[in-house]
Structures are given as C-alpha cells and as structure tokens.
mmCIF file of N, CA and C in Angstrom:
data_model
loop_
_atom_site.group_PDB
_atom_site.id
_atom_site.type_symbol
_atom_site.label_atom_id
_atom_site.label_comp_id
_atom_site.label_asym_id
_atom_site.label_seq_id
_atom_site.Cartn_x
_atom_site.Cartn_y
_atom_site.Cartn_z
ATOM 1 N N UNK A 21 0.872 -5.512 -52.218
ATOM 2 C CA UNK A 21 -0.172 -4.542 -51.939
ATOM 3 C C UNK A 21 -1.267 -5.217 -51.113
ATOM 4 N N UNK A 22 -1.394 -4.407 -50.195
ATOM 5 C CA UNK A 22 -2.723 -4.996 -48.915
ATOM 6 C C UNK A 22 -4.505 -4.979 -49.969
ATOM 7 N N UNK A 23 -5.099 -6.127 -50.004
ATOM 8 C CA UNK A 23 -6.174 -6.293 -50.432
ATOM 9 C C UNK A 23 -7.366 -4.839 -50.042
ATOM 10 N N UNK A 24 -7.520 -4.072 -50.968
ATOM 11 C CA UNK A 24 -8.762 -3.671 -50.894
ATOM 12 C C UNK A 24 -10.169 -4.073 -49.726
ATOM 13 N N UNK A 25 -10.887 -3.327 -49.003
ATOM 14 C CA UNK A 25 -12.327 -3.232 -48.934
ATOM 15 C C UNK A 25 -13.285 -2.297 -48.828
ATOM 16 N N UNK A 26 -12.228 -1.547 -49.061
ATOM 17 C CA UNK A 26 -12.986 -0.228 -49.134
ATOM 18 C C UNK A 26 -12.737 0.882 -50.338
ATOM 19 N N UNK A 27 -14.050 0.997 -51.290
ATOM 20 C CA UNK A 27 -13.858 1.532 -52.477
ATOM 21 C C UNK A 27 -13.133 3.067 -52.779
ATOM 22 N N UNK A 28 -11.792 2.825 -53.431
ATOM 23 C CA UNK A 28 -11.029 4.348 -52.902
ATOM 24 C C UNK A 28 -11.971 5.482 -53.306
ATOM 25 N N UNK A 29 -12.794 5.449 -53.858
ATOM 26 C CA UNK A 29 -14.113 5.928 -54.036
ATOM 27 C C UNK A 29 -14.842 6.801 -52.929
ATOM 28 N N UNK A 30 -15.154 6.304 -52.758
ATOM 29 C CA UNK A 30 -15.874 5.438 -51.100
ATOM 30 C C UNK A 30 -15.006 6.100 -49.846
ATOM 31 N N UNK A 31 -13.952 6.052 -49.684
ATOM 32 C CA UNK A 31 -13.183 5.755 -48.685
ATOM 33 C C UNK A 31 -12.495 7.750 -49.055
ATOM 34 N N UNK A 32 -12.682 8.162 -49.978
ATOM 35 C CA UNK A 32 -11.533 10.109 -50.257
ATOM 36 C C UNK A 32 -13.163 10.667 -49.851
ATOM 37 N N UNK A 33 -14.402 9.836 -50.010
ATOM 38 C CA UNK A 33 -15.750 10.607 -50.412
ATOM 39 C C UNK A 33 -16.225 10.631 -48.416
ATOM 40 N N UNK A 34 -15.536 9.880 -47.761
ATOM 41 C CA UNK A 34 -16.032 9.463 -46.116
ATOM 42 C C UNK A 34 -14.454 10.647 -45.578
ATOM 43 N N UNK A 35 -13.005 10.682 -46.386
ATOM 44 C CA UNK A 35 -12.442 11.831 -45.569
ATOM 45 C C UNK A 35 -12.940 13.010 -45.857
ATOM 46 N N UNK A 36 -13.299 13.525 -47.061
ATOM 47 C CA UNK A 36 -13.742 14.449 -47.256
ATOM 48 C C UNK A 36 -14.575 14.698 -46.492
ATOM 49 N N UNK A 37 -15.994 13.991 -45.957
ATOM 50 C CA UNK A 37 -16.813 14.498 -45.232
ATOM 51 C C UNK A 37 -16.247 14.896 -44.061
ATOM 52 N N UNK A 38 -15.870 14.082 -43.185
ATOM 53 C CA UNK A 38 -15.452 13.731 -42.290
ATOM 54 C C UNK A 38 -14.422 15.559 -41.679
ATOM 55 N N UNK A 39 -13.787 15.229 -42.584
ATOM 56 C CA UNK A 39 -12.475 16.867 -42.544
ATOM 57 C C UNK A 39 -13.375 17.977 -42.669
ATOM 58 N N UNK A 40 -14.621 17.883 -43.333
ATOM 59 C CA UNK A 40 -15.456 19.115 -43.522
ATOM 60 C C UNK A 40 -16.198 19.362 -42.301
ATOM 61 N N UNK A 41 -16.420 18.284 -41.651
ATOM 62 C CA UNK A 41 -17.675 18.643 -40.446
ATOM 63 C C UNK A 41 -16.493 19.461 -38.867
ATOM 64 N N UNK A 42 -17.659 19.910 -38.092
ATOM 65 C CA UNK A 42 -16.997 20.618 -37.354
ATOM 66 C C UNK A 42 -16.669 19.354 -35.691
ATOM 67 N N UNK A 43 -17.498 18.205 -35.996
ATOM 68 C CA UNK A 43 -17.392 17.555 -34.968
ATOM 69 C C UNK A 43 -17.165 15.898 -35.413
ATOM 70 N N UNK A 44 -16.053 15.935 -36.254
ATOM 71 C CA UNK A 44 -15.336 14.845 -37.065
ATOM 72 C C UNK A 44 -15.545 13.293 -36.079
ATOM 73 N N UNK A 45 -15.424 13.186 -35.394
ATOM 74 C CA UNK A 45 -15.233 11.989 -34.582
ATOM 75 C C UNK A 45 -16.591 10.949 -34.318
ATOM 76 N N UNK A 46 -17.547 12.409 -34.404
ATOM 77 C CA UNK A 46 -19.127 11.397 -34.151
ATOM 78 C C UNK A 46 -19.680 11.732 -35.952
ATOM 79 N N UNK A 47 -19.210 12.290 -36.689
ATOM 80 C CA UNK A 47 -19.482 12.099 -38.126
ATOM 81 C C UNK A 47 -19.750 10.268 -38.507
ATOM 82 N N UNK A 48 -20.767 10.337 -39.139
ATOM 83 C CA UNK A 48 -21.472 8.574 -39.085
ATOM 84 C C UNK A 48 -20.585 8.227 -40.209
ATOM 85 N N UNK A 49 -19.593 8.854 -40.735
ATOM 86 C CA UNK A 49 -18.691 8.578 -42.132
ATOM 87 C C UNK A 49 -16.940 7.948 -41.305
ATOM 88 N N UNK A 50 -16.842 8.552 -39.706
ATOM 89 C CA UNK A 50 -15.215 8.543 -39.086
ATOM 90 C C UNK A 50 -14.870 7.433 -39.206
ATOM 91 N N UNK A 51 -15.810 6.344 -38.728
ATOM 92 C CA UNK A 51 -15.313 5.003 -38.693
ATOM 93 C C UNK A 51 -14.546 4.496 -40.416
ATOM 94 N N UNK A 52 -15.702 4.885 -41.043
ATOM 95 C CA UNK A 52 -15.123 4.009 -42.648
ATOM 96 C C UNK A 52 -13.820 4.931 -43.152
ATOM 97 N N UNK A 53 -13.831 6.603 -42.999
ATOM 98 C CA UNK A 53 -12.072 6.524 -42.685
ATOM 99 C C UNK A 53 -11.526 6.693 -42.199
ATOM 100 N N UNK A 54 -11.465 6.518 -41.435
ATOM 101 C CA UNK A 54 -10.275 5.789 -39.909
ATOM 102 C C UNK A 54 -9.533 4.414 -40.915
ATOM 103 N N UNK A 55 -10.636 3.894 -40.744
ATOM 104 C CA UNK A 55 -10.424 2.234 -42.166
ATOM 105 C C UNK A 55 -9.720 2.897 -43.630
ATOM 106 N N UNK A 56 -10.297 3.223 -43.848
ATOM 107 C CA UNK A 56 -9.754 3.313 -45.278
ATOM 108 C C UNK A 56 -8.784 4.269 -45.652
ATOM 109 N N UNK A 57 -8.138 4.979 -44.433
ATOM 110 C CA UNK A 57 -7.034 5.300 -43.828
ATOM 111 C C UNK A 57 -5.760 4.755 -43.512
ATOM 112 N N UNK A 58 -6.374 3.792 -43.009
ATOM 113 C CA UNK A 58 -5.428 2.387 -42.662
ATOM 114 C C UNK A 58 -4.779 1.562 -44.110
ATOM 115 N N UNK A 59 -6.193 1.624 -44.636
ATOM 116 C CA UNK A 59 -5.782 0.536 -46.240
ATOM 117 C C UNK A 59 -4.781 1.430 -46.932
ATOM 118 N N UNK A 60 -4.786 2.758 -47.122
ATOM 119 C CA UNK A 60 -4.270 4.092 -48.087
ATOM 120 C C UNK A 60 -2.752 3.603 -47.413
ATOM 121 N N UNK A 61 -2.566 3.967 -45.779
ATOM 122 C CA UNK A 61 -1.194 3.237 -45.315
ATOM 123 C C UNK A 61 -0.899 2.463 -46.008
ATOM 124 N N UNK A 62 -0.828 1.055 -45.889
ATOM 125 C CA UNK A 62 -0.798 -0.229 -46.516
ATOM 126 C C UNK A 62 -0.435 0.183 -47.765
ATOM 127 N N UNK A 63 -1.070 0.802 -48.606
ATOM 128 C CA UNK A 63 -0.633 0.936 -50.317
ATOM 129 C C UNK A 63 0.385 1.633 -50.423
ATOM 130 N N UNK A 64 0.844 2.701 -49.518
ATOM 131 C CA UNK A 64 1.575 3.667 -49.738
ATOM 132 C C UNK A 64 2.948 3.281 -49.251
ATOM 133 N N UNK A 65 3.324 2.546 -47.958
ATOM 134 C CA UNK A 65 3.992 1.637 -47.657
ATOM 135 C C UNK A 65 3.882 0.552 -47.324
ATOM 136 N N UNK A 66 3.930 -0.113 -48.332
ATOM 137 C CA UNK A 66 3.764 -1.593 -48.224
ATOM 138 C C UNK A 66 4.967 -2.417 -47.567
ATOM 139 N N UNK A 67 4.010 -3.457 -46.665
ATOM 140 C CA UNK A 67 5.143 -4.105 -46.087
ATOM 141 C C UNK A 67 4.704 -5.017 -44.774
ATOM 142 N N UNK A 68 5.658 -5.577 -43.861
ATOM 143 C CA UNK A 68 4.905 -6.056 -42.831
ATOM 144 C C UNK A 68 5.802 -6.042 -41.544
ATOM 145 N N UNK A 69 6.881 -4.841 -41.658
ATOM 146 C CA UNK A 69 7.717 -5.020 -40.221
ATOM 147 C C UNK A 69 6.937 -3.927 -39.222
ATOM 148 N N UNK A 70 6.434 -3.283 -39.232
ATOM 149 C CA UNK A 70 5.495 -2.283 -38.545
ATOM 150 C C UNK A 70 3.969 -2.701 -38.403
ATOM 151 N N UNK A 71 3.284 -2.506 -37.391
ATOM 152 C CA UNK A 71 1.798 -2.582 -37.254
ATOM 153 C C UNK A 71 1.358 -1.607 -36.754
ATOM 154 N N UNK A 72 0.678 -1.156 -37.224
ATOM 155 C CA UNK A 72 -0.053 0.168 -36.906
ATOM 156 C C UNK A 72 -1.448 -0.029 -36.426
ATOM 157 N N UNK A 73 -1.754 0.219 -34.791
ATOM 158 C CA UNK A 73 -2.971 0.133 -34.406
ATOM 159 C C UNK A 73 -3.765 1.330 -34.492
ATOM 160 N N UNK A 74 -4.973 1.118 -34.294
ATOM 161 C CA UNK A 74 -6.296 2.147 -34.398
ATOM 162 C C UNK A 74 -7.122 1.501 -33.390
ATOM 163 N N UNK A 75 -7.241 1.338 -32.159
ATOM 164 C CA UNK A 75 -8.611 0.659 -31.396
ATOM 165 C C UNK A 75 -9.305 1.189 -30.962
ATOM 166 N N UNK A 76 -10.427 1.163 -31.313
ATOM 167 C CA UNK A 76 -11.440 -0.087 -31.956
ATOM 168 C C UNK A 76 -11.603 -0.055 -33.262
ATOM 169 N N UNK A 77 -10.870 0.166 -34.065
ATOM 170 C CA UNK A 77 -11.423 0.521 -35.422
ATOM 171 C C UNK A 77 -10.472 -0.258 -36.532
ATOM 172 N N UNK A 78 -9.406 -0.768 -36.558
ATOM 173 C CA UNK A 78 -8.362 -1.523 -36.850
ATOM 174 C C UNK A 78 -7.480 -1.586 -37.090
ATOM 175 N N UNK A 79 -6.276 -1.925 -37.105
ATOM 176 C CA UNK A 79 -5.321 -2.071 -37.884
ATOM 177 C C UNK A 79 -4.767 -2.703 -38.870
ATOM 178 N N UNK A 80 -3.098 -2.087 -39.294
ATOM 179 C CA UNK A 80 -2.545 -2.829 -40.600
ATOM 180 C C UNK A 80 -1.157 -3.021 -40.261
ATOM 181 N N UNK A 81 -0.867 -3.796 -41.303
ATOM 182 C CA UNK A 81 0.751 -3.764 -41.089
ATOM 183 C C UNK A 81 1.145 -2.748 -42.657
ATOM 184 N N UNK A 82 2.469 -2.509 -42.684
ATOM 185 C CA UNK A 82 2.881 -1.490 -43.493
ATOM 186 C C UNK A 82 4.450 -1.196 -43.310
ATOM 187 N N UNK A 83 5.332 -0.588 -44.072
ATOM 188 C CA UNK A 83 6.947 -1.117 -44.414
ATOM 189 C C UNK A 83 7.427 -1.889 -44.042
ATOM 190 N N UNK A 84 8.333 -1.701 -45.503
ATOM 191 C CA UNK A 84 8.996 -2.916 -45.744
ATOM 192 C C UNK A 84 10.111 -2.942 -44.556
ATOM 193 N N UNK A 85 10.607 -4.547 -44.591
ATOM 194 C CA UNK A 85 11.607 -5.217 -43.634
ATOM 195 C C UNK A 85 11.065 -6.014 -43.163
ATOM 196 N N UNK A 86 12.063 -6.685 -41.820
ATOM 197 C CA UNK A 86 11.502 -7.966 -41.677
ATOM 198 C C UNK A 86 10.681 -8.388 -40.908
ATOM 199 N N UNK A 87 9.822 -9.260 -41.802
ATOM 200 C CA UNK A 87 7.969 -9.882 -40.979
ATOM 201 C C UNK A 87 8.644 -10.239 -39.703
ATOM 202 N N UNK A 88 7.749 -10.588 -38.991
ATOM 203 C CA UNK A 88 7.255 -10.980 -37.812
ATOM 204 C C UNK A 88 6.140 -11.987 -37.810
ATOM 205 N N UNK A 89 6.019 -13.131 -37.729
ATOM 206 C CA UNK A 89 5.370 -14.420 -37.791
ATOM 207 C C UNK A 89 4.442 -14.727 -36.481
ATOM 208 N N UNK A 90 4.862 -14.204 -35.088
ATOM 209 C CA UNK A 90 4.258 -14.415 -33.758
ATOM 210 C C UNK A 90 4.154 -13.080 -32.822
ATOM 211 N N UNK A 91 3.441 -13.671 -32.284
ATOM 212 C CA UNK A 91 3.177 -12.555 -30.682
ATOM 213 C C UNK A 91 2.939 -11.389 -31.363
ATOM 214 N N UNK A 92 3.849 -10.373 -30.384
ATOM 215 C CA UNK A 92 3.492 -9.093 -30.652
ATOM 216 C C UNK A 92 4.720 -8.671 -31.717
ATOM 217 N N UNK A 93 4.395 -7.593 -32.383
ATOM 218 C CA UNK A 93 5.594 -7.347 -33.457
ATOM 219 C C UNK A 93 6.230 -6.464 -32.757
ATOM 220 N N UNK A 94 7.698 -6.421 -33.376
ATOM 221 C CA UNK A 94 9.295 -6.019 -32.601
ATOM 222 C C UNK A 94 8.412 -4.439 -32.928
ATOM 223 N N UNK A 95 7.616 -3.756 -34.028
ATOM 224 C CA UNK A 95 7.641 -2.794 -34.508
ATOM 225 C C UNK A 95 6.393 -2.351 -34.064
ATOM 226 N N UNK A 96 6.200 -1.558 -33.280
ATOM 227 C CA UNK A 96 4.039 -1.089 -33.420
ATOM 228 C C UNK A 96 3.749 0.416 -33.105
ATOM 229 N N UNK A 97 2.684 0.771 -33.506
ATOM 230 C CA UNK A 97 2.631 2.257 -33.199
ATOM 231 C C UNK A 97 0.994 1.979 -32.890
ATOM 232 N N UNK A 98 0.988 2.903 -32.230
ATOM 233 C CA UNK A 98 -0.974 2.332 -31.746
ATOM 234 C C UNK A 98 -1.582 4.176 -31.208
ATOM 235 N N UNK A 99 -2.745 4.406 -31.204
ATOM 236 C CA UNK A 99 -2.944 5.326 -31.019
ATOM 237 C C UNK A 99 -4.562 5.586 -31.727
ATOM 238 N N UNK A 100 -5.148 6.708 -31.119
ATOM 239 C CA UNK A 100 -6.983 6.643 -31.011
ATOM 240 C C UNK A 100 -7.133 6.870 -32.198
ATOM 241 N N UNK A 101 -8.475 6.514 -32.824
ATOM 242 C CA UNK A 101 -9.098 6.542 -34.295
ATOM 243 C C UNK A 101 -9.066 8.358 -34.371
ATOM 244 N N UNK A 102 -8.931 8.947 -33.488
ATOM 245 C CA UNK A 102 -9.143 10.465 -33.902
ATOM 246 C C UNK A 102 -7.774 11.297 -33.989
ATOM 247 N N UNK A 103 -6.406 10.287 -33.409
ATOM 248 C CA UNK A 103 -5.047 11.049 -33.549
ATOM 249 C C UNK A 103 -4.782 10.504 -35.228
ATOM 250 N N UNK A 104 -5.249 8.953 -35.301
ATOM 251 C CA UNK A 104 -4.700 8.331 -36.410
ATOM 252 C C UNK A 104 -5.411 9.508 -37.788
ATOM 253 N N UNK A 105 -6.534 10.048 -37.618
ATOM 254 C CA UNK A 105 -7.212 10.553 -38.733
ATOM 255 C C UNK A 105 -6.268 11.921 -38.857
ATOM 256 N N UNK A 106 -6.072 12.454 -37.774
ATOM 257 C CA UNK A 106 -5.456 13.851 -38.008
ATOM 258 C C UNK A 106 -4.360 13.786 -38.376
ATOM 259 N N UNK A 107 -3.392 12.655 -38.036
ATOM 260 C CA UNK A 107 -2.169 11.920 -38.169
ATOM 261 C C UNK A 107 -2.197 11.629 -40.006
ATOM 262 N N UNK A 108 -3.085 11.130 -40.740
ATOM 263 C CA UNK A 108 -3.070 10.709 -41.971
ATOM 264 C C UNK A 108 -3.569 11.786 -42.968
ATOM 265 N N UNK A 109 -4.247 12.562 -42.522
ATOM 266 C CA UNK A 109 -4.545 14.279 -42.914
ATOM 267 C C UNK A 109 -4.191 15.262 -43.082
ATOM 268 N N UNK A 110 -2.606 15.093 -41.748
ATOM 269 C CA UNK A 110 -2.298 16.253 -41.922
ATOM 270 C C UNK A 110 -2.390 17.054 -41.208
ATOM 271 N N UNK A 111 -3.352 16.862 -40.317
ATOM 272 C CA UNK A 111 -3.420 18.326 -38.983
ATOM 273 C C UNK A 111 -3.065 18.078 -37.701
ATOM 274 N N UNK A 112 -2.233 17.002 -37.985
ATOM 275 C CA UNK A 112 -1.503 16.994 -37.105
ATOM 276 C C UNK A 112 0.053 16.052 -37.427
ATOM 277 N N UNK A 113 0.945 16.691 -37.022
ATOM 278 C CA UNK A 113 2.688 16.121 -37.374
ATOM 279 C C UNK A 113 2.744 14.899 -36.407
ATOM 280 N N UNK A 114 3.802 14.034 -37.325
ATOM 281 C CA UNK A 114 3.999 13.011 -36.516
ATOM 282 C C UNK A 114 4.848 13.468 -34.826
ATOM 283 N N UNK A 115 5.702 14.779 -35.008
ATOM 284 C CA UNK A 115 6.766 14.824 -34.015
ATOM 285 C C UNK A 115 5.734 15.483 -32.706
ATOM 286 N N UNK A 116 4.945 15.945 -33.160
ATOM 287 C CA UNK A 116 3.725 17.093 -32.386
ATOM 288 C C UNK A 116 3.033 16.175 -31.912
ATOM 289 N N UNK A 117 2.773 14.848 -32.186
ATOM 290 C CA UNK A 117 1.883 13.285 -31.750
ATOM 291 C C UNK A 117 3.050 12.985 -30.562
ATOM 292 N N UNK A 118 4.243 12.752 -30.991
ATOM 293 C CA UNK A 118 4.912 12.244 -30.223
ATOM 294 C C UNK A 118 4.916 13.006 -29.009
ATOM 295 N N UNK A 119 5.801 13.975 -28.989
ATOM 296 C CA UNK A 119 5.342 14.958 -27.771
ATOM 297 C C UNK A 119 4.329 15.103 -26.996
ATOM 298 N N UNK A 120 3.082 15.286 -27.920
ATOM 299 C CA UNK A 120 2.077 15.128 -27.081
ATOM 300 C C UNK A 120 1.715 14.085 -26.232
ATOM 301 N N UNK A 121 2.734 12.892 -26.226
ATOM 302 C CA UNK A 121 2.444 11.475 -25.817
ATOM 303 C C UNK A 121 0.563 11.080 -26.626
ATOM 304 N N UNK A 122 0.623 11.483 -27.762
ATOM 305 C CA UNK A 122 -0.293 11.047 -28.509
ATOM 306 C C UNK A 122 -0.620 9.562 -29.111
ATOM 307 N N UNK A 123 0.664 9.090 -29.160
ATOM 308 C CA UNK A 123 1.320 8.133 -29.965
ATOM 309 C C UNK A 123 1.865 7.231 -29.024
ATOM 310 N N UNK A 124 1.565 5.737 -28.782
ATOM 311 C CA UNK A 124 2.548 4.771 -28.526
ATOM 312 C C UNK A 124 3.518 4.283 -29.566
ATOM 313 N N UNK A 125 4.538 4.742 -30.217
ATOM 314 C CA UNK A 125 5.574 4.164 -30.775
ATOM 315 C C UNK A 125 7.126 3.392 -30.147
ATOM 316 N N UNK A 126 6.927 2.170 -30.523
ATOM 317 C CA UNK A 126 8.292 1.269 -29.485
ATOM 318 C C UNK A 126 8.654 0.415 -31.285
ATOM 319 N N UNK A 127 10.149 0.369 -31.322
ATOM 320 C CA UNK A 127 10.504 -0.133 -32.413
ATOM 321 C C UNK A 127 11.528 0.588 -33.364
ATOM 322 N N UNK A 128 12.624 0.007 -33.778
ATOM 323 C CA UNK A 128 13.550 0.956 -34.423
ATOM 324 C C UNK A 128 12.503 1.093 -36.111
ATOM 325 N N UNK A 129 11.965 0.241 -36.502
ATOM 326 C CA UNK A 129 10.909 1.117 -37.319
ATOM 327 C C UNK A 129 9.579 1.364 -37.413
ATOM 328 N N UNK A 130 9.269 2.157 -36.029
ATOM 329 C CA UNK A 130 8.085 2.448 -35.618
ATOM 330 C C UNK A 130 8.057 4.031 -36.165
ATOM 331 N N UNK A 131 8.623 4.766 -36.958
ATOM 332 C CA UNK A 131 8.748 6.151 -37.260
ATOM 333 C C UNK A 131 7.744 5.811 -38.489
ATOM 334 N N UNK A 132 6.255 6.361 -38.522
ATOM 335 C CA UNK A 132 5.705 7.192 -39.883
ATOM 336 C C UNK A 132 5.848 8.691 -40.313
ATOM 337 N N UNK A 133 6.958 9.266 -39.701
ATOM 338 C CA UNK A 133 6.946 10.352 -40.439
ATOM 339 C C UNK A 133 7.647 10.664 -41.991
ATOM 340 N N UNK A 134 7.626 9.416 -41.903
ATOM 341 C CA UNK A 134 8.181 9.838 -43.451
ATOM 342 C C UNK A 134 7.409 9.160 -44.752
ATOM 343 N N UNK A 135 5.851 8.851 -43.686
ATOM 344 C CA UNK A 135 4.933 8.200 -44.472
ATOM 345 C C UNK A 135 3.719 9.113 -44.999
ATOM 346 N N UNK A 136 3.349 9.873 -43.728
ATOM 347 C CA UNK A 136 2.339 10.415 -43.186
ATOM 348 C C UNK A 136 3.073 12.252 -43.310
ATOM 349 N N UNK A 137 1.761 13.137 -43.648
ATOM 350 C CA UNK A 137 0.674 12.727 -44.072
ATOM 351 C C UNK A 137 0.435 12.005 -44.966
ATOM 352 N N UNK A 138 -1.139 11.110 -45.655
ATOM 353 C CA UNK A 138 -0.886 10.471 -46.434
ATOM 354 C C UNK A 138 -1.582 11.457 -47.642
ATOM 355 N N UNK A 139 -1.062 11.691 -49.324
ATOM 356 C CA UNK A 139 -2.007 12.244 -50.147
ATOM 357 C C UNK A 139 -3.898 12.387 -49.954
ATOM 358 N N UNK A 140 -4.242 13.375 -49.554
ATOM 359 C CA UNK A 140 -5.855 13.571 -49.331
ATOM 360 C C UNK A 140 -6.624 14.297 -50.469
ATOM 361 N N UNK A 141 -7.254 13.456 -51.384
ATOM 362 C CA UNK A 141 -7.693 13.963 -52.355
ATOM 363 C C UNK A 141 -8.474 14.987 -52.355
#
C-alpha cells in the first residue's frame, strides 16, 4: 500500500467540494484532489507496473506486475489534472478519454478501466 499524505478525511471533504462547484478546476480545493486522487489509485490498485501522470500536480505508480527500476516505464498513462479528476469521478469513461485523445496511454497495461471510476464518498 502507497504511504498516505493526505488525510482520507481531508482528501472525500476537497472531492466533494470540488464536484459541487460549477467551475471545478480553479476551486482552491482541485489541486489537493487531483492528489488525493492519485493516493485513492495507489490503494485501490496497488502496484508498480503502470505510472499514472497528472502534470503539474503528480503522479503514482499503481497495478500489480512487473516494476520497472529505470528510465521511463514500459507502462504510463498521463493526462491533465482536470481529465484525471473526471476520470476518477466518474464523469467521464475511460473509453470516451480515449477517443477523445484525452488520454496518453502506451503499454500493454496502461488500461484503467477496470480501475476507474474510483469509489466517491
């Protein structure tokens, strides 16, 4: 399990806001879950053959199979702090990301749709 820093507390109390407002992205709460978005990944599939970017805001690694020790990983999916939120929420499908060329996914296990959405309290 990926270390905690953000109190799950903390982190359902910043989506909640965040999903409630009408202009989510400049909400002063998006950044902490965008993050604690990322960590919820991590717990839910744990692991380290996939990396999942968010830039500027961060990433994680997440399912299982095999690590990757250097460079860039065989596995990555990368994509804006505002696809990743709708992406982990729910209001938006992983296949509807893809299409949209929403999503950079390269990697035979670069697929979160069978991760995502993630439970939103």
């Amino acid at each position: 399990m990926a270390r905690r820093r953000i109190k799950p507390e903390q982190g359902w109390q910043a989506v909640a806001e965040v999903s409630a407002s009408a202009a989510a992205d400049t909400h002063p709460a998006f950044a902490l879950a965008v993050r604690f978005l990322l960590e919820e990944l991590a717990d839910v599939a744990p692991g380290n053959s996939v990396e999942v970017r968010v830039p500027p805001l961060g990433a994680t690694q997440c399912i299982e199979g095999p690590r990757h020790t250097r460079g860039t990983p065989p596995n990555t999916v990368e994509m804006s702090p505002e696809v990743w939120f709708a992406l982990a929420t729910g209001t938006l499908s992983w296949q509807q990301a893809l299409a949209e060329s929403k999503v950079l996914a390269s990697g035979t296990r670069a697929d979160l749709s069978g991760v995502l959405p993630l439970r939103v309290q």
